[in-house]
Amino acid sequence: MDAASRHVVSEASPRLGREDFARRTVGGARRLLGCVLCHRVGGTTLRGRIVEVEAYTDDAASHAANGKRTPRNGVMFGPAGIAYVYFTYGMHHCFNVVTETVGRPGAVLIRGLDGITHAAGPALVCRALHLTRRDTGRDIVTDPDLWIEAGHRHRGERIVRTTRIGIRHAAELPLRFYLLGSPGVSKRDRRAEALLAD
DNA sequence: CACACGATGCGCT
DNA sequence: GCGCATCGTGTGG
């Protein structure tokens, strides 16, 4: 291919595939940082660059704590790449993508977006991209209107690793990741940021 | 069937 | 910093 078409190809962000989700949850969470969550609703595509995520497997804070399966959390035990959107606090929705393999629960919670659609906090993410509990079960890999595009972290952009937000159990586990300096991050951890090597 | 509460955000102080 | 809005979900009776 010539230089011009190579340029075009490089501008088209490839859609993430099954293999990007069918992996351990922590790796999958980090993988999603810098990628672009896309939801086409009506004639427009709502987009946001993922800048904050959390990993949930079968730890005490997870909906699938202790590997216990319920009607709500069932999709967490299914194939990777499926959307899991739950409703909480009587008014908020939170969007996750299922990870791991069938029978092993896992999901990445998207907590913050940058870009055209700016949202700091998981409920704001869902509000901004018009995602609700009804979107649970949609396949991020094949759905024509819901997908994630590969992104790039610009040179030198650092990942901060710290604890998850708003949980009571397993609060000490460092399973939240965010891109340093992004406005879409819901809560910064100055201490963790200070520990980053130069 | 009743009930307690949450992977939250916002407005007010 | 604090309290509230508001209801699906899970647990226990």
Tab-separated table of C-alpha atoms (C1' of nucleotides) in Angstrom:
chain	number	residue	atom	x	y	z
A	1	MET	CA	0.000	0.000	0.000
A	2	ASP	CA	1.176	3.518	-0.675
A	3	ALA	CA	1.851	6.198	1.873
A	4	ALA	CA	-1.493	7.937	1.372
A	5	SER	CA	-3.625	4.848	1.930
A	6	ARG	CA	-1.448	3.803	4.840
A	7	HIS	CA	-2.287	7.150	6.373
A	8	VAL	CA	-5.999	6.545	5.907
A	9	VAL	CA	-5.768	3.088	7.426
A	10	SER	CA	-3.906	4.405	10.454
A	11	GLU	CA	-6.596	7.020	11.060
A	12	ALA	CA	-9.400	4.459	11.107
A	13	SER	CA	-9.381	3.093	14.657
A	14	PRO	CA	-9.895	-0.652	14.572
A	15	ARG	CA	-12.676	-2.050	16.681
A	16	LEU	CA	-11.593	-4.117	19.650
A	17	GLY	CA	-12.112	-7.856	19.198
A	18	ARG	CA	-13.020	-10.758	21.442
A	19	GLU	CA	-9.384	-11.317	22.355
A	20	ASP	CA	-9.162	-7.837	23.844
A	21	PHE	CA	-11.748	-8.786	26.467
A	22	ALA	CA	-11.213	-12.524	26.879
A	23	ARG	CA	-8.294	-12.110	29.257
A	24	ARG	CA	-7.618	-11.482	32.903
A	25	THR	CA	-9.633	-8.538	34.159
A	26	VAL	CA	-6.764	-6.352	35.356
A	27	GLY	CA	-5.039	-6.600	31.988
A	28	GLY	CA	-8.313	-5.980	30.220
A	29	ALA	CA	-8.934	-2.899	32.346
A	30	ARG	CA	-5.550	-1.410	31.498
A	31	ARG	CA	-6.093	-2.313	27.855
A	32	LEU	CA	-9.210	-0.155	27.736
A	33	LEU	CA	-7.484	3.025	28.902
A	34	GLY	CA	-7.164	5.355	25.917
A	35	CYS	CA	-9.663	3.373	23.842
A	36	VAL	CA	-12.878	5.029	22.655
A	37	LEU	CA	-16.306	3.870	23.766
A	38	CYS	CA	-18.852	4.415	20.973
A	39	HIS	CA	-22.638	4.232	21.011
A	40	ARG	CA	-24.683	5.087	17.948
A	41	VAL	CA	-28.131	6.254	18.940
A	42	GLY	CA	-30.457	7.693	16.355
A	43	GLY	CA	-28.299	9.301	13.708
A	44	THR	CA	-25.381	10.248	15.904
A	45	THR	CA	-22.520	8.347	17.421
A	46	LEU	CA	-21.688	9.302	20.990
A	47	ARG	CA	-18.010	8.848	21.767
A	48	GLY	CA	-15.724	9.165	24.719
A	49	ARG	CA	-12.106	8.303	25.362
A	50	ILE	CA	-11.847	5.916	28.312
A	51	VAL	CA	-9.653	7.469	31.011
A	52	GLU	CA	-10.690	5.661	34.207
A	53	VAL	CA	-11.585	2.005	34.832
A	54	GLU	CA	-11.968	-0.494	37.647
A	55	ALA	CA	-11.505	-4.270	37.671
A	56	TYR	CA	-14.031	-6.571	39.370
A	57	THR	CA	-13.781	-10.357	39.484
A	58	ASP	CA	-14.973	-12.464	42.414
A	59	ASP	CA	-13.565	-10.245	45.155
A	60	ALA	CA	-15.716	-9.088	48.062
A	61	ALA	CA	-16.705	-5.827	46.347
A	62	SER	CA	-17.831	-7.506	43.132
A	63	HIS	CA	-21.429	-8.282	42.218
A	64	ALA	CA	-19.999	-11.763	41.669
A	65	ALA	CA	-18.412	-11.889	45.128
A	66	ASN	CA	-17.344	-15.379	46.145
A	67	GLY	CA	-18.246	-16.615	42.680
A	68	LYS	CA	-21.933	-16.455	43.573
A	69	ARG	CA	-24.170	-16.224	40.543
A	70	THR	CA	-27.491	-14.353	40.676
A	71	PRO	CA	-30.053	-13.242	38.065
A	72	ARG	CA	-28.471	-9.801	37.958
A	73	ASN	CA	-24.799	-10.714	37.689
A	74	GLY	CA	-25.240	-13.678	35.324
A	75	VAL	CA	-23.580	-12.027	32.338
A	76	MET	CA	-20.386	-11.627	34.375
A	77	PHE	CA	-20.014	-15.424	34.155
A	78	GLY	CA	-20.624	-15.538	30.409
A	79	PRO	CA	-18.495	-14.796	27.347
A	80	ALA	CA	-16.170	-11.797	27.300
A	81	GLY	CA	-17.035	-8.642	25.398
A	82	ILE	CA	-20.637	-8.462	26.574
A	83	ALA	CA	-22.077	-5.301	28.141
A	84	TYR	CA	-23.171	-5.422	31.778
A	85	VAL	CA	-25.074	-2.306	32.818
A	86	TYR	CA	-26.576	-2.248	36.283
A	87	PHE	CA	-28.847	0.212	38.035
A	88	THR	CA	-27.911	1.572	41.453
A	89	TYR	CA	-28.911	4.113	44.096
A	90	GLY	CA	-32.352	4.220	42.571
A	91	MET	CA	-31.233	6.530	39.789
A	92	HIS	CA	-27.821	5.701	38.370
A	93	HIS	CA	-26.543	3.306	35.733
A	94	CYS	CA	-23.011	1.882	35.543
A	95	PHE	CA	-21.479	0.355	32.398
A	96	ASN	CA	-19.143	-2.645	32.445
A	97	VAL	CA	-17.598	-4.912	29.834
A	98	VAL	CA	-17.335	-8.606	30.698
A	99	THR	CA	-13.851	-10.156	30.791
A	100	GLU	CA	-12.275	-13.540	31.582
A	101	THR	CA	-13.661	-16.823	30.214
A	102	VAL	CA	-17.026	-18.548	30.463
A	103	GLY	CA	-17.608	-19.668	34.028
A	104	ARG	CA	-15.104	-17.222	35.489
A	105	PRO	CA	-16.715	-13.902	36.485
A	106	GLY	CA	-15.073	-10.634	35.559
A	107	ALA	CA	-15.903	-7.149	34.335
A	108	VAL	CA	-14.317	-3.763	33.790
A	109	LEU	CA	-16.288	-0.765	35.064
A	110	ILE	CA	-15.896	2.320	32.870
A	111	ARG	CA	-15.684	5.257	35.273
A	112	GLY	CA	-14.527	8.203	33.194
A	113	LEU	CA	-14.506	9.540	29.640
A	114	ASP	CA	-12.752	12.403	27.896
A	115	GLY	CA	-13.589	13.952	24.563
A	116	ILE	CA	-16.696	15.167	22.813
A	117	THR	CA	-18.689	13.441	25.503
A	118	HIS	CA	-17.034	14.316	28.783
A	119	ALA	CA	-17.997	12.374	31.871
A	120	ALA	CA	-16.282	11.950	35.254
A	121	GLY	CA	-17.970	9.151	37.196
A	122	PRO	CA	-19.639	5.905	36.088
A	123	ALA	CA	-23.208	7.238	36.213
A	124	LEU	CA	-22.216	10.259	34.151
A	125	VAL	CA	-20.614	7.912	31.616
A	126	CYS	CA	-23.941	6.159	31.174
A	127	ARG	CA	-25.880	9.401	31.027
A	128	ALA	CA	-23.513	10.867	28.441
A	129	LEU	CA	-23.586	7.810	26.180
A	130	HIS	CA	-27.262	6.999	26.735
A	131	LEU	CA	-26.585	3.579	28.215
A	132	THR	CA	-29.032	1.899	30.572
A	133	ARG	CA	-29.712	-1.449	32.196
A	134	ARG	CA	-31.514	-2.432	29.010
A	135	ASP	CA	-28.174	-2.499	27.180
A	136	THR	CA	-27.003	-5.434	29.287
A	137	GLY	CA	-26.250	-8.403	27.035
A	138	ARG	CA	-25.249	-6.435	23.946
A	139	ASP	CA	-22.085	-7.744	22.322
A	140	ILE	CA	-19.398	-5.035	22.183
A	141	VAL	CA	-17.535	-7.088	19.566
A	142	THR	CA	-20.359	-7.510	17.027
A	143	ASP	CA	-23.114	-5.021	17.865
A	144	PRO	CA	-23.497	-2.568	14.955
A	145	ASP	CA	-24.241	0.339	17.290
A	146	LEU	CA	-22.142	-0.326	20.376
A	147	TRP	CA	-18.410	-0.869	20.198
A	148	ILE	CA	-14.981	0.164	21.494
A	149	GLU	CA	-12.270	1.504	19.193
A	150	ALA	CA	-8.599	0.968	19.805
A	151	GLY	CA	-7.051	4.158	21.085
A	152	HIS	CA	-3.603	5.424	21.672
A	153	ARG	CA	-2.099	6.839	24.790
A	154	HIS	CA	-0.002	9.745	23.763
A	155	ARG	CA	3.697	9.578	24.381
A	156	GLY	CA	4.558	9.714	28.050
A	157	GLU	CA	0.955	9.466	29.207
A	158	ARG	CA	1.052	7.681	32.546
A	159	ILE	CA	-1.304	5.161	34.142
A	160	VAL	CA	-2.079	5.671	37.837
A	161	ARG	CA	-2.972	2.543	39.804
A	162	THR	CA	-4.949	2.905	43.018
A	163	THR	CA	-7.967	1.714	45.018
A	164	ARG	CA	-11.552	1.495	43.807
A	165	ILE	CA	-14.271	4.008	44.661
A	166	GLY	CA	-17.471	3.677	46.644
A	167	ILE	CA	-17.017	0.145	47.962
A	168	ARG	CA	-16.970	-1.191	51.503
A	169	HIS	CA	-15.339	-4.567	51.096
A	170	ALA	CA	-11.907	-5.209	49.580
A	171	ALA	CA	-11.430	-1.445	49.585
A	172	GLU	CA	-7.658	-1.830	49.876
A	173	LEU	CA	-7.174	-3.680	46.587
A	174	PRO	CA	-5.453	-1.526	43.921
A	175	LEU	CA	-7.851	-2.295	41.089
A	176	ARG	CA	-8.601	1.185	39.733
A	177	PHE	CA	-6.603	2.627	36.869
A	178	TYR	CA	-6.691	6.077	35.332
A	179	LEU	CA	-4.762	8.256	32.919
A	180	LEU	CA	-2.794	10.936	34.711
A	181	GLY	CA	-4.016	14.438	33.966
A	182	SER	CA	-7.271	13.487	32.257
A	183	PRO	CA	-10.211	15.730	33.131
A	184	GLY	CA	-12.597	12.770	32.930
A	185	VAL	CA	-11.092	11.135	36.022
A	186	SER	CA	-13.678	11.127	38.815
A	187	LYS	CA	-11.296	11.108	41.759
A	188	ARG	CA	-7.555	11.596	41.764
A	189	ASP	CA	-5.169	9.903	44.166
A	190	ARG	CA	-2.373	12.424	44.697
A	191	ARG	CA	-0.386	9.966	46.736
A	192	ALA	CA	-0.391	7.329	44.014
A	193	GLU	CA	0.439	9.995	41.455
A	194	ALA	CA	3.412	11.129	43.534
A	195	LEU	CA	4.758	7.574	43.583
A	196	LEU	CA	5.014	7.364	39.805
A	197	ALA	CA	8.599	7.085	38.651
A	198	ASP	CA	9.900	9.787	36.356
B	1	DC	C1'	-43.657	-10.506	50.892
B	2	DA	C1'	-40.998	-7.065	53.585
B	3	DC	C1'	-36.985	-4.596	54.136
B	4	DA	C1'	-32.210	-2.668	54.048
B	5	DC	C1'	-28.955	-0.625	51.166
B	6	DG	C1'	-25.814	0.305	47.193
B	7	DA	C1'	-19.367	-0.308	42.093
B	8	DT	C1'	-23.403	7.611	42.880
B	9	DG	C1'	-24.029	12.464	41.823
B	10	DC	C1'	-25.565	16.853	43.089
B	11	DG	C1'	-26.976	20.755	45.629
B	12	DC	C1'	-26.488	23.165	49.717
B	13	DT	C1'	-23.622	24.576	53.767
C	1	DG	C1'	-18.303	18.146	54.097
C	2	DC	C1'	-22.987	16.289	54.320
C	3	DG	C1'	-27.480	14.688	53.241
C	4	DC	C1'	-30.689	13.445	50.056
C	5	DA	C1'	-33.003	11.426	45.888
C	6	DT	C1'	-35.058	6.971	44.501
C	7	DC	C1'	-35.640	1.799	43.250
C	8	DG	C1'	-33.671	-2.754	41.738
C	9	DT	C1'	-31.720	-6.520	43.932
C	10	DG	C1'	-30.675	-9.849	47.344
C	11	DT	C1'	-31.723	-11.870	51.621
C	12	DG	C1'	-34.486	-13.544	55.155
C	13	DG	C1'	-39.041	-14.481	57.245
